[in-house]
PDB file of C-alpha atoms in Angstrom:
ATOM      1  CA  UNK W   1      82.136  43.053  89.294  1.00  0.00           C
ATOM      2  CA  UNK W   2      82.969  40.396  91.833  1.00  0.00           C
ATOM      3  CA  UNK W   3      80.655  41.231  94.675  1.00  0.00           C
ATOM      4  CA  UNK W   4      80.783  38.807  97.454  1.00  0.00           C
ATOM      5  CA  UNK W   5      77.530  38.643  99.251  1.00  0.00           C
ATOM      6  CA  UNK W   6      77.608  36.213 102.146  1.00  0.00           C
ATOM      7  CA  UNK W   7      74.248  35.565 103.665  1.00  0.00           C
ATOM      8  CA  UNK W   8      74.578  35.102 107.290  1.00  0.00           C
ATOM      9  CA  UNK W   9      71.849  32.509 107.984  1.00  0.00           C
ATOM     10  CA  UNK W  10      69.879  30.903 105.219  1.00  0.00           C
ATOM     11  CA  UNK W  11      66.820  30.101 107.399  1.00  0.00           C
ATOM     12  CA  UNK W  12      66.551  33.524 108.855  1.00  0.00           C
ATOM     13  CA  UNK W  13      66.553  36.272 106.167  1.00  0.00           C
ATOM     14  CA  UNK W  14      66.345  39.075 108.665  1.00  0.00           C
ATOM     15  CA  UNK W  15      69.764  38.043 110.026  1.00  0.00           C
ATOM     16  CA  UNK W  16      72.687  40.339 109.338  1.00  0.00           C
ATOM     17  CA  UNK W  17      73.542  40.473 105.685  1.00  0.00           C
ATOM     18  CA  UNK W  18      77.296  40.960 105.321  1.00  0.00           C
ATOM     19  CA  UNK W  19      78.225  42.794 102.106  1.00  0.00           C
ATOM     20  CA  UNK W  20      81.735  42.573 100.950  1.00  0.00           C
ATOM     21  CA  UNK W  21      83.549  44.068  97.996  1.00  0.00           C
ATOM     22  CA  UNK W  22      86.914  42.356  97.722  1.00  0.00           C
ATOM     23  CA  UNK W  23      87.827  44.018  94.326  1.00  0.00           C
ATOM     24  CA  UNK W  24      86.980  47.392  95.736  1.00  0.00           C
ATOM     25  CA  UNK W  25      89.091  46.806  98.806  1.00  0.00           C
ATOM     26  CA  UNK W  26      92.054  45.839  96.694  1.00  0.00           C
ATOM     27  CA  UNK W  27      91.560  48.693  94.289  1.00  0.00           C
ATOM     28  CA  UNK W  28      91.718  51.033  97.300  1.00  0.00           C
ATOM     29  CA  UNK W  29      94.926  49.428  98.386  1.00  0.00           C
ATOM     30  CA  UNK W  30      96.440  49.900  94.904  1.00  0.00           C
ATOM     31  CA  UNK W  31      95.350  53.553  94.958  1.00  0.00           C
ATOM     32  CA  UNK W  32      97.256  53.931  98.204  1.00  0.00           C
ATOM     33  CA  UNK W  33     100.275  52.199  96.734  1.00  0.00           C
ATOM     34  CA  UNK W  34     100.355  54.712  93.832  1.00  0.00           C
ATOM     35  CA  UNK W  35     100.628  57.589  96.295  1.00  0.00           C
ATOM     36  CA  UNK W  36     103.620  55.656  97.756  1.00  0.00           C
ATOM     37  CA  UNK W  37     105.029  55.276  94.266  1.00  0.00           C
ATOM     38  CA  UNK W  38     104.758  59.046  93.775  1.00  0.00           C
ATOM     39  CA  UNK W  39     106.398  59.740  97.170  1.00  0.00           C
ATOM     40  CA  UNK W  40     109.429  57.591  96.376  1.00  0.00           C
ATOM     41  CA  UNK W  41     109.284  58.657  92.682  1.00  0.00           C
ATOM     42  CA  UNK W  42     110.026  62.218  93.851  1.00  0.00           C
ATOM     43  CA  UNK W  43     113.073  60.959  95.656  1.00  0.00           C
ATOM     44  CA  UNK W  44     114.240  58.860  92.737  1.00  0.00           C
ATOM     45  CA  UNK W  45     113.868  61.988  90.619  1.00  0.00           C
ATOM     46  CA  UNK W  46     116.115  63.986  92.934  1.00  0.00           C
ATOM     47  CA  UNK W  47     118.607  61.091  92.865  1.00  0.00           C
ATOM     48  CA  UNK W  48     118.512  60.944  88.981  1.00  0.00           C
ATOM     49  CA  UNK W  49     119.136  64.675  88.567  1.00  0.00           C
ATOM     50  CA  UNK W  50     122.047  64.802  91.105  1.00  0.00           C
ATOM     51  CA  UNK W  51     123.603  61.626  89.764  1.00  0.00           C
ATOM     52  CA  UNK W  52     123.475  63.130  86.319  1.00  0.00           C
ATOM     53  CA  UNK W  53     125.134  66.276  87.710  1.00  0.00           C
ATOM     54  CA  UNK W  54     127.827  64.563  89.875  1.00  0.00           C
ATOM     55  CA  UNK W  55     128.443  61.089  88.319  1.00  0.00           C
ATOM     56  CA  UNK W  56     132.078  60.808  89.558  1.00  0.00           C
ATOM     57  CA  UNK W  57     131.452  61.899  93.108  1.00  0.00           C
ATOM     58  CA  UNK W  58     128.398  59.557  93.340  1.00  0.00           C
ATOM     59  CA  UNK W  59     130.737  56.724  92.224  1.00  0.00           C
ATOM     60  CA  UNK W  60     133.468  57.619  94.799  1.00  0.00           C
ATOM     61  CA  UNK W  61     130.887  57.920  97.676  1.00  0.00           C
ATOM     62  CA  UNK W  62     129.108  54.691  96.629  1.00  0.00           C
ATOM     63  CA  UNK W  63     132.389  52.789  96.974  1.00  0.00           C
ATOM     64  CA  UNK W  64     132.141  53.291 100.757  1.00  0.00           C
ATOM     65  CA  UNK W  65     128.844  51.456 101.044  1.00  0.00           C
ATOM     66  CA  UNK W  66     128.981  47.767 101.983  1.00  0.00           C
ATOM     67  CA  UNK W  67     127.853  45.767  98.909  1.00  0.00           C
ATOM     68  CA  UNK W  68     127.859  42.564 101.016  1.00  0.00           C
ATOM     69  CA  UNK W  69     125.332  43.814 103.455  1.00  0.00           C
ATOM     70  CA  UNK W  70     123.277  45.334 100.601  1.00  0.00           C
ATOM     71  CA  UNK W  71     123.198  41.967  98.730  1.00  0.00           C
ATOM     72  CA  UNK W  72     122.297  40.076 101.914  1.00  0.00           C
ATOM     73  CA  UNK W  73     119.429  42.505 102.620  1.00  0.00           C
ATOM     74  CA  UNK W  74     118.242  42.084  99.018  1.00  0.00           C
ATOM     75  CA  UNK W  75     118.147  38.312  99.415  1.00  0.00           C
ATOM     76  CA  UNK W  76     116.331  38.673 102.822  1.00  0.00           C
ATOM     77  CA  UNK W  77     113.744  40.989 101.371  1.00  0.00           C
ATOM     78  CA  UNK W  78     113.054  38.908  98.261  1.00  0.00           C
ATOM     79  CA  UNK W  79     112.630  35.839 100.448  1.00  0.00           C
ATOM     80  CA  UNK W  80     110.204  37.711 102.808  1.00  0.00           C
ATOM     81  CA  UNK W  81     108.173  38.541  99.705  1.00  0.00           C
ATOM     82  CA  UNK W  82     108.062  34.865  98.848  1.00  0.00           C
ATOM     83  CA  UNK W  83     106.883  33.854 102.392  1.00  0.00           C
ATOM     84  CA  UNK W  84     104.075  36.415 102.453  1.00  0.00           C
ATOM     85  CA  UNK W  85     102.924  35.213  99.037  1.00  0.00           C
ATOM     86  CA  UNK W  86     103.045  31.621 100.293  1.00  0.00           C
ATOM     87  CA  UNK W  87     101.150  32.616 103.372  1.00  0.00           C
ATOM     88  CA  UNK W  88      98.286  33.921 101.172  1.00  0.00           C
ATOM     89  CA  UNK W  89      98.399  30.751  98.981  1.00  0.00           C
ATOM     90  CA  UNK W  90      98.279  28.542 102.147  1.00  0.00           C
ATOM     91  CA  UNK W  91      95.088  30.225 103.531  1.00  0.00           C
ATOM     92  CA  UNK W  92      93.495  29.984 100.031  1.00  0.00           C
ATOM     93  CA  UNK W  93      94.248  26.174 100.256  1.00  0.00           C
ATOM     94  CA  UNK W  94      92.758  26.124 103.750  1.00  0.00           C
ATOM     95  CA  UNK W  95      96.076  25.424 105.412  1.00  0.00           C
ATOM     96  CA  UNK W  96      95.916  27.752 108.494  1.00  0.00           C
ATOM     97  CA  UNK W  97      99.037  26.379 110.142  1.00  0.00           C
ATOM     98  CA  UNK W  98     101.224  26.948 106.999  1.00  0.00           C
ATOM     99  CA  UNK W  99      99.779  30.362 106.583  1.00  0.00           C
ATOM    100  CA  UNK W 100     100.667  31.343 110.139  1.00  0.00           C
ATOM    101  CA  UNK W 101     104.154  29.839 109.809  1.00  0.00           C
ATOM    102  CA  UNK W 102     104.910  31.731 106.551  1.00  0.00           C
ATOM    103  CA  UNK W 103     103.542  35.001 107.887  1.00  0.00           C
ATOM    104  CA  UNK W 104     105.712  34.612 111.023  1.00  0.00           C
ATOM    105  CA  UNK W 105     108.792  33.912 108.804  1.00  0.00           C
ATOM    106  CA  UNK W 106     108.043  37.111 106.901  1.00  0.00           C
ATOM    107  CA  UNK W 107     108.098  39.136 110.179  1.00  0.00           C
ATOM    108  CA  UNK W 108     111.406  37.361 111.146  1.00  0.00           C
ATOM    109  CA  UNK W 109     112.999  38.296 107.739  1.00  0.00           C
ATOM    110  CA  UNK W 110     111.702  41.827 108.119  1.00  0.00           C
ATOM    111  CA  UNK W 111     113.420  42.149 111.549  1.00  0.00           C
ATOM    112  CA  UNK W 112     116.651  40.624 110.112  1.00  0.00           C
ATOM    113  CA  UNK W 113     116.562  43.300 107.403  1.00  0.00           C
ATOM    114  CA  UNK W 114     116.229  46.050 110.110  1.00  0.00           C
ATOM    115  CA  UNK W 115     119.044  44.605 112.166  1.00  0.00           C
ATOM    116  CA  UNK W 116     121.394  44.593 109.184  1.00  0.00           C
ATOM    117  CA  UNK W 117     120.311  48.155 108.379  1.00  0.00           C
ATOM    118  CA  UNK W 118     121.093  49.199 111.951  1.00  0.00           C
ATOM    119  CA  UNK W 119     124.632  47.787 111.781  1.00  0.00           C
ATOM    120  CA  UNK W 120     125.082  49.322 108.386  1.00  0.00           C
ATOM    121  CA  UNK W 121     124.030  52.793 109.448  1.00  0.00           C
ATOM    122  CA  UNK W 122     125.989  52.565 112.758  1.00  0.00           C
ATOM    123  CA  UNK W 123     129.134  51.654 110.867  1.00  0.00           C
ATOM    124  CA  UNK W 124     128.744  54.754 108.703  1.00  0.00           C
ATOM    125  CA  UNK W 125     127.879  57.065 111.676  1.00  0.00           C
ATOM    126  CA  UNK W 126     130.949  55.713 113.537  1.00  0.00           C
ATOM    127  CA  UNK W 127     133.131  56.825 110.562  1.00  0.00           C
ATOM    128  CA  UNK W 128     131.613  60.306 110.994  1.00  0.00           C
ATOM    129  CA  UNK W 129     129.496  60.094 107.879  1.00  0.00           C
ATOM    130  CA  UNK W 130     126.021  61.392 108.629  1.00  0.00           C
ATOM    131  CA  UNK W 131     124.057  64.499 107.482  1.00  0.00           C
ATOM    132  CA  UNK W 132     125.650  67.606 108.890  1.00  0.00           C
ATOM    133  CA  UNK W 133     128.772  65.911 110.226  1.00  0.00           C
ATOM    134  CA  UNK W 134     132.185  67.689 109.980  1.00  0.00           C
ATOM    135  CA  UNK W 135     133.673  64.799 108.010  1.00  0.00           C
ATOM    136  CA  UNK W 136     130.884  64.895 105.422  1.00  0.00           C
ATOM    137  CA  UNK W 137     130.630  68.636 105.062  1.00  0.00           C
ATOM    138  CA  UNK W 138     134.325  68.720 104.308  1.00  0.00           C
ATOM    139  CA  UNK W 139     133.704  66.771 101.104  1.00  0.00           C
ATOM    140  CA  UNK W 140     132.617  67.923  97.665  1.00  0.00           C
ATOM    141  CA  UNK W 141     128.920  68.639  97.047  1.00  0.00           C
ATOM    142  CA  UNK W 142     128.210  65.467  95.078  1.00  0.00           C
ATOM    143  CA  UNK W 143     129.249  63.215  97.954  1.00  0.00           C
ATOM    144  CA  UNK W 144     127.249  65.247 100.515  1.00  0.00           C
ATOM    145  CA  UNK W 145     124.261  64.867  98.253  1.00  0.00           C
ATOM    146  CA  UNK W 146     124.839  61.117  97.748  1.00  0.00           C
ATOM    147  CA  UNK W 147     124.899  60.431 101.519  1.00  0.00           C
ATOM    148  CA  UNK W 148     121.985  62.787 102.116  1.00  0.00           C
ATOM    149  CA  UNK W 149     119.881  60.827  99.586  1.00  0.00           C
ATOM    150  CA  UNK W 150     121.173  57.506 101.019  1.00  0.00           C
ATOM    151  CA  UNK W 151     120.046  58.338 104.475  1.00  0.00           C
ATOM    152  CA  UNK W 152     116.650  59.774 103.410  1.00  0.00           C
ATOM    153  CA  UNK W 153     115.798  57.116 100.922  1.00  0.00           C
ATOM    154  CA  UNK W 154     116.913  54.045 102.850  1.00  0.00           C
ATOM    155  CA  UNK W 155     115.622  55.717 105.997  1.00  0.00           C
ATOM    156  CA  UNK W 156     112.120  56.167 104.537  1.00  0.00           C
ATOM    157  CA  UNK W 157     112.283  52.691 103.139  1.00  0.00           C
ATOM    158  CA  UNK W 158     113.265  51.347 106.588  1.00  0.00           C
ATOM    159  CA  UNK W 159     110.285  53.240 108.106  1.00  0.00           C
ATOM    160  CA  UNK W 160     108.082  51.394 105.550  1.00  0.00           C
ATOM    161  CA  UNK W 161     109.652  48.059 106.657  1.00  0.00           C
ATOM    162  CA  UNK W 162     108.939  49.023 110.227  1.00  0.00           C
ATOM    163  CA  UNK W 163     105.191  49.829 109.494  1.00  0.00           C
ATOM    164  CA  UNK W 164     105.085  46.648 107.450  1.00  0.00           C
ATOM    165  CA  UNK W 165     106.141  44.571 110.532  1.00  0.00           C
ATOM    166  CA  UNK W 166     103.262  46.218 112.535  1.00  0.00           C
ATOM    167  CA  UNK W 167     100.717  45.514 109.754  1.00  0.00           C
ATOM    168  CA  UNK W 168     101.963  41.883 109.356  1.00  0.00           C
ATOM    169  CA  UNK W 169     101.754  41.326 113.166  1.00  0.00           C
ATOM    170  CA  UNK W 170      98.082  42.514 112.963  1.00  0.00           C
ATOM    171  CA  UNK W 171      97.478  40.039 110.199  1.00  0.00           C
ATOM    172  CA  UNK W 172      99.013  37.285 112.302  1.00  0.00           C
ATOM    173  CA  UNK W 173      96.654  38.134 115.118  1.00  0.00           C
ATOM    174  CA  UNK W 174      93.663  38.113 112.694  1.00  0.00           C
ATOM    175  CA  UNK W 175      94.728  34.739 111.277  1.00  0.00           C
ATOM    176  CA  UNK W 176      95.015  33.231 114.750  1.00  0.00           C
ATOM    177  CA  UNK W 177      91.677  34.790 115.706  1.00  0.00           C
ATOM    178  CA  UNK W 178      90.009  33.355 112.567  1.00  0.00           C
ATOM    179  CA  UNK W 179      89.358  36.874 111.324  1.00  0.00           C
ATOM    180  CA  UNK W 180      91.227  35.870 108.181  1.00  0.00           C
ATOM    181  CA  UNK W 181      89.696  32.679 106.746  1.00  0.00           C
ATOM    182  CA  UNK W 182      89.965  30.725 103.520  1.00  0.00           C
ATOM    183  CA  UNK W 183      86.744  32.515 102.461  1.00  0.00           C
ATOM    184  CA  UNK W 184      87.786  36.000 103.549  1.00  0.00           C
ATOM    185  CA  UNK W 185      91.453  36.873 103.243  1.00  0.00           C
ATOM    186  CA  UNK W 186      91.470  40.287 101.444  1.00  0.00           C
ATOM    187  CA  UNK W 187      93.024  41.936 104.487  1.00  0.00           C
ATOM    188  CA  UNK W 188      95.930  39.524 104.216  1.00  0.00           C
ATOM    189  CA  UNK W 189      96.237  40.126 100.470  1.00  0.00           C
ATOM    190  CA  UNK W 190      96.367  43.874 100.984  1.00  0.00           C
ATOM    191  CA  UNK W 191      98.980  43.595 103.668  1.00  0.00           C
ATOM    192  CA  UNK W 192     100.884  41.386 101.175  1.00  0.00           C
ATOM    193  CA  UNK W 193     100.597  44.058  98.469  1.00  0.00           C
ATOM    194  CA  UNK W 194     102.076  46.597 100.839  1.00  0.00           C
ATOM    195  CA  UNK W 195     104.931  44.255 101.692  1.00  0.00           C
ATOM    196  CA  UNK W 196     105.680  43.631  98.050  1.00  0.00           C
ATOM    197  CA  UNK W 197     105.838  47.338  97.396  1.00  0.00           C
ATOM    198  CA  UNK W 198     108.523  47.595 100.087  1.00  0.00           C
ATOM    199  CA  UNK W 199     110.352  44.927  98.208  1.00  0.00           C
ATOM    200  CA  UNK W 200     109.844  46.638  94.789  1.00  0.00           C
ATOM    201  CA  UNK W 201     111.321  49.943  96.149  1.00  0.00           C
ATOM    202  CA  UNK W 202     114.344  48.087  97.443  1.00  0.00           C
ATOM    203  CA  UNK W 203     114.829  46.292  94.082  1.00  0.00           C
ATOM    204  CA  UNK W 204     115.642  49.877  92.715  1.00  0.00           C
ATOM    205  CA  UNK W 205     117.297  51.328  95.748  1.00  0.00           C
ATOM    206  CA  UNK W 206     119.853  48.397  95.855  1.00  0.00           C
ATOM    207  CA  UNK W 207     121.559  48.910  92.430  1.00  0.00           C
ATOM    208  CA  UNK W 208     121.289  52.722  92.608  1.00  0.00           C
ATOM    209  CA  UNK W 209     123.175  52.983  95.893  1.00  0.00           C
ATOM    210  CA  UNK W 210     125.219  49.822  96.384  1.00  0.00           C
ATOM    211  CA  UNK W 211     126.147  48.794  92.831  1.00  0.00           C
ATOM    212  CA  UNK W 212     127.776  51.923  91.402  1.00  0.00           C
ATOM    213  CA  UNK W 213     131.243  50.861  90.437  1.00  0.00           C
TER     214      UNK W 213
ATOM    215  CA  UNK Z   1      79.730  32.463  96.141  1.00  0.00           C
ATOM    216  CA  UNK Z   2      80.411  32.737  92.492  1.00  0.00           C
ATOM    217  CA  UNK Z   3      83.878  34.034  92.876  1.00  0.00           C
ATOM    218  CA  UNK Z   4      86.425  32.814  90.365  1.00  0.00           C
ATOM    219  CA  UNK Z   5      89.629  33.474  92.259  1.00  0.00           C
ATOM    220  CA  UNK Z   6      92.842  32.449  90.546  1.00  0.00           C
ATOM    221  CA  UNK Z   7      94.925  30.597  93.056  1.00  0.00           C
ATOM    222  CA  UNK Z   8      98.634  30.449  92.263  1.00  0.00           C
ATOM    223  CA  UNK Z   9     100.415  27.218  93.441  1.00  0.00           C
ATOM    224  CA  UNK Z  10     103.333  27.158  95.875  1.00  0.00           C
ATOM    225  CA  UNK Z  11     105.734  25.995  93.117  1.00  0.00           C
ATOM    226  CA  UNK Z  12     104.995  29.020  90.853  1.00  0.00           C
ATOM    227  CA  UNK Z  13     105.954  31.322  93.782  1.00  0.00           C
ATOM    228  CA  UNK Z  14     109.113  29.380  94.484  1.00  0.00           C
ATOM    229  CA  UNK Z  15     110.191  29.515  90.831  1.00  0.00           C
ATOM    230  CA  UNK Z  16     109.657  33.244  90.760  1.00  0.00           C
ATOM    231  CA  UNK Z  17     111.728  33.605  94.016  1.00  0.00           C
ATOM    232  CA  UNK Z  18     114.578  31.597  92.517  1.00  0.00           C
ATOM    233  CA  UNK Z  19     114.461  33.746  89.351  1.00  0.00           C
ATOM    234  CA  UNK Z  20     114.643  36.847  91.566  1.00  0.00           C
ATOM    235  CA  UNK Z  21     117.684  35.496  93.374  1.00  0.00           C
ATOM    236  CA  UNK Z  22     119.343  34.564  90.064  1.00  0.00           C
ATOM    237  CA  UNK Z  23     118.730  38.043  88.717  1.00  0.00           C
ATOM    238  CA  UNK Z  24     120.207  39.512  91.920  1.00  0.00           C
ATOM    239  CA  UNK Z  25     123.331  37.390  91.467  1.00  0.00           C
ATOM    240  CA  UNK Z  26     123.584  38.567  87.838  1.00  0.00           C
ATOM    241  CA  UNK Z  27     123.155  42.262  88.672  1.00  0.00           C
ATOM    242  CA  UNK Z  28     125.791  42.098  91.483  1.00  0.00           C
ATOM    243  CA  UNK Z  29     128.348  40.332  89.165  1.00  0.00           C
ATOM    244  CA  UNK Z  30     127.678  42.650  86.253  1.00  0.00           C
ATOM    245  CA  UNK Z  31     128.384  45.601  88.601  1.00  0.00           C
ATOM    246  CA  UNK Z  32     131.883  44.157  89.156  1.00  0.00           C
ATOM    247  CA  UNK Z  33     132.760  44.310  85.489  1.00  0.00           C
ATOM    248  CA  UNK Z  34     133.813  47.725  84.117  1.00  0.00           C
ATOM    249  CA  UNK Z  35     131.289  48.446  81.381  1.00  0.00           C
ATOM    250  CA  UNK Z  36     131.254  52.236  81.744  1.00  0.00           C
ATOM    251  CA  UNK Z  37     127.913  53.880  80.922  1.00  0.00           C
ATOM    252  CA  UNK Z  38     126.181  50.577  80.239  1.00  0.00           C
ATOM    253  CA  UNK Z  39     126.494  49.569  83.915  1.00  0.00           C
ATOM    254  CA  UNK Z  40     123.498  51.753  84.995  1.00  0.00           C
ATOM    255  CA  UNK Z  41     121.458  50.703  81.948  1.00  0.00           C
ATOM    256  CA  UNK Z  42     122.007  46.980  82.553  1.00  0.00           C
ATOM    257  CA  UNK Z  43     121.243  47.410  86.313  1.00  0.00           C
ATOM    258  CA  UNK Z  44     118.031  49.269  85.647  1.00  0.00           C
ATOM    259  CA  UNK Z  45     117.028  46.727  82.995  1.00  0.00           C
ATOM    260  CA  UNK Z  46     117.572  43.867  85.495  1.00  0.00           C
ATOM    261  CA  UNK Z  47     115.588  45.801  88.175  1.00  0.00           C
ATOM    262  CA  UNK Z  48     112.695  46.258  85.664  1.00  0.00           C
ATOM    263  CA  UNK Z  49     112.538  42.550  85.016  1.00  0.00           C
ATOM    264  CA  UNK Z  50     112.587  41.800  88.744  1.00  0.00           C
ATOM    265  CA  UNK Z  51     109.857  44.312  89.381  1.00  0.00           C
ATOM    266  CA  UNK Z  52     107.791  42.831  86.529  1.00  0.00           C
ATOM    267  CA  UNK Z  53     108.064  39.447  88.217  1.00  0.00           C
ATOM    268  CA  UNK Z  54     107.063  40.763  91.568  1.00  0.00           C
ATOM    269  CA  UNK Z  55     104.094  42.845  90.216  1.00  0.00           C
ATOM    270  CA  UNK Z  56     102.805  40.129  87.889  1.00  0.00           C
ATOM    271  CA  UNK Z  57     103.058  37.041  90.038  1.00  0.00           C
ATOM    272  CA  UNK Z  58     103.626  38.020  93.634  1.00  0.00           C
ATOM    273  CA  UNK Z  59     101.202  41.015  93.472  1.00  0.00           C
ATOM    274  CA  UNK Z  60      98.828  38.952  91.274  1.00  0.00           C
ATOM    275  CA  UNK Z  61      98.360  41.729  88.560  1.00  0.00           C
ATOM    276  CA  UNK Z  62      98.578  39.121  85.769  1.00  0.00           C
ATOM    277  CA  UNK Z  63      95.447  37.439  87.044  1.00  0.00           C
ATOM    278  CA  UNK Z  64      93.575  40.435  88.393  1.00  0.00           C
ATOM    279  CA  UNK Z  65      90.862  42.438  86.583  1.00  0.00           C
ATOM    280  CA  UNK Z  66      92.069  44.717  83.752  1.00  0.00           C
ATOM    281  CA  UNK Z  67      91.225  47.837  85.861  1.00  0.00           C
ATOM    282  CA  UNK Z  68      94.239  47.081  88.070  1.00  0.00           C
ATOM    283  CA  UNK Z  69      96.557  47.154  85.008  1.00  0.00           C
ATOM    284  CA  UNK Z  70      95.024  50.544  83.995  1.00  0.00           C
ATOM    285  CA  UNK Z  71      95.786  51.858  87.504  1.00  0.00           C
ATOM    286  CA  UNK Z  72      99.390  50.620  87.275  1.00  0.00           C
ATOM    287  CA  UNK Z  73      99.900  52.057  83.765  1.00  0.00           C
ATOM    288  CA  UNK Z  74      98.544  55.454  84.917  1.00  0.00           C
ATOM    289  CA  UNK Z  75     101.016  55.700  87.788  1.00  0.00           C
ATOM    290  CA  UNK Z  76     103.906  54.533  85.666  1.00  0.00           C
ATOM    291  CA  UNK Z  77     103.003  57.054  83.023  1.00  0.00           C
ATOM    292  CA  UNK Z  78     102.622  59.864  85.531  1.00  0.00           C
ATOM    293  CA  UNK Z  79     106.187  59.058  86.872  1.00  0.00           C
ATOM    294  CA  UNK Z  80     107.607  58.944  83.318  1.00  0.00           C
ATOM    295  CA  UNK Z  81     106.175  62.329  82.485  1.00  0.00           C
ATOM    296  CA  UNK Z  82     107.485  63.873  85.653  1.00  0.00           C
ATOM    297  CA  UNK Z  83     110.973  62.425  84.869  1.00  0.00           C
ATOM    298  CA  UNK Z  84     111.076  63.521  81.269  1.00  0.00           C
ATOM    299  CA  UNK Z  85     109.825  67.070  81.981  1.00  0.00           C
ATOM    300  CA  UNK Z  86     112.253  67.492  84.863  1.00  0.00           C
ATOM    301  CA  UNK Z  87     115.194  66.341  82.685  1.00  0.00           C
ATOM    302  CA  UNK Z  88     114.170  68.618  79.872  1.00  0.00           C
ATOM    303  CA  UNK Z  89     114.207  71.574  82.270  1.00  0.00           C
ATOM    304  CA  UNK Z  90     117.418  70.469  83.953  1.00  0.00           C
ATOM    305  CA  UNK Z  91     119.450  69.842  80.742  1.00  0.00           C
ATOM    306  CA  UNK Z  92     118.302  72.810  78.668  1.00  0.00           C
ATOM    307  CA  UNK Z  93     118.221  75.510  81.365  1.00  0.00           C
TER     308      UNK Z  93
END
C-alpha cells in the first residue's frame, strides 16, 4: 500500500535508507484501540444488564450526579478533540507554531477535565458516597451498583485522560525537537487517535450516567 | 514520495466541533423532558451520531483505506454479538 521510502542522501546510496510504513503504524494503533473498545465494552455491558434490572434505582441514584459539571466536561473534551485535530492539520500545512499551540491547548483542556472530575468526586466522597461506605451500603442494591459502576467507569476513563496527557506531552516534545515534521507526523496522528477514543468513550458515559431523568 | 494524503481543512474540523456542541445541547435538553422509555433511545441515537462524526472526520476514517473500515466494523460487530448473547442469557434464564 502506501509505503513511504525516504532515501537519506541521493548522492550516496550507501547512506542510511529509512523505511517507513505509515499505514501499518496507524493500523497497529487501531488494533490497540479495538482492545480498548472491548475493555470498556465489557463495562458498558455490565452497566446495561444492571440498568435493565434496576431501572428505578439507577434513575434515583443518577439524580445525585451534577449534570452541570458533566455537561461542562463534555464541552471541554469535545473542544480538546478539536484542538488535537487542528494540531495535526497545522503540521500537515507546515505551520509548526500553530501545531504546538493547538497541542498545548489540548493538554490544558485535558487538565481542566481532570480538575472538574476531582471536584466532582470529592463532593460525592464528602457526602459519604463511595464504594464500601456506610452511607452507600445502607442503600438498595441498584444504587450501590450504579455508584460502583460510576466510580469504575469514570475512574478508568480518567486514567485514560491522564495517560493521554502524558502521551500528548511527549508529542509536544517531539514537535519542538522536530521529530514530528510536515513529512513525518504519524506519531502525532496516532496520539490523536488515542485522544479521540477517550472523547468517544465519554460521549457514551455522559448520557448513561448524567442524563438519566 | 507518492503519498496521496487527504488533508482536511481547519474549517471542516470547526464545523464538526460546532455540530458536536449542538448535539450535546440537544441531548441535555431532551433529557429534561419526560419522554419515559424513549429518553434512553434518543440519548443513544444522539451519542451514535456524535461518535460517527468523531470517527469519520476527527479520526479520519472516511478518508483512510478501506481496511480501517473493516477493522472498525469487526470490533463493532464483536461488541454487538457479546451484547445480544448476554441479554438473551439474562432475559431467558
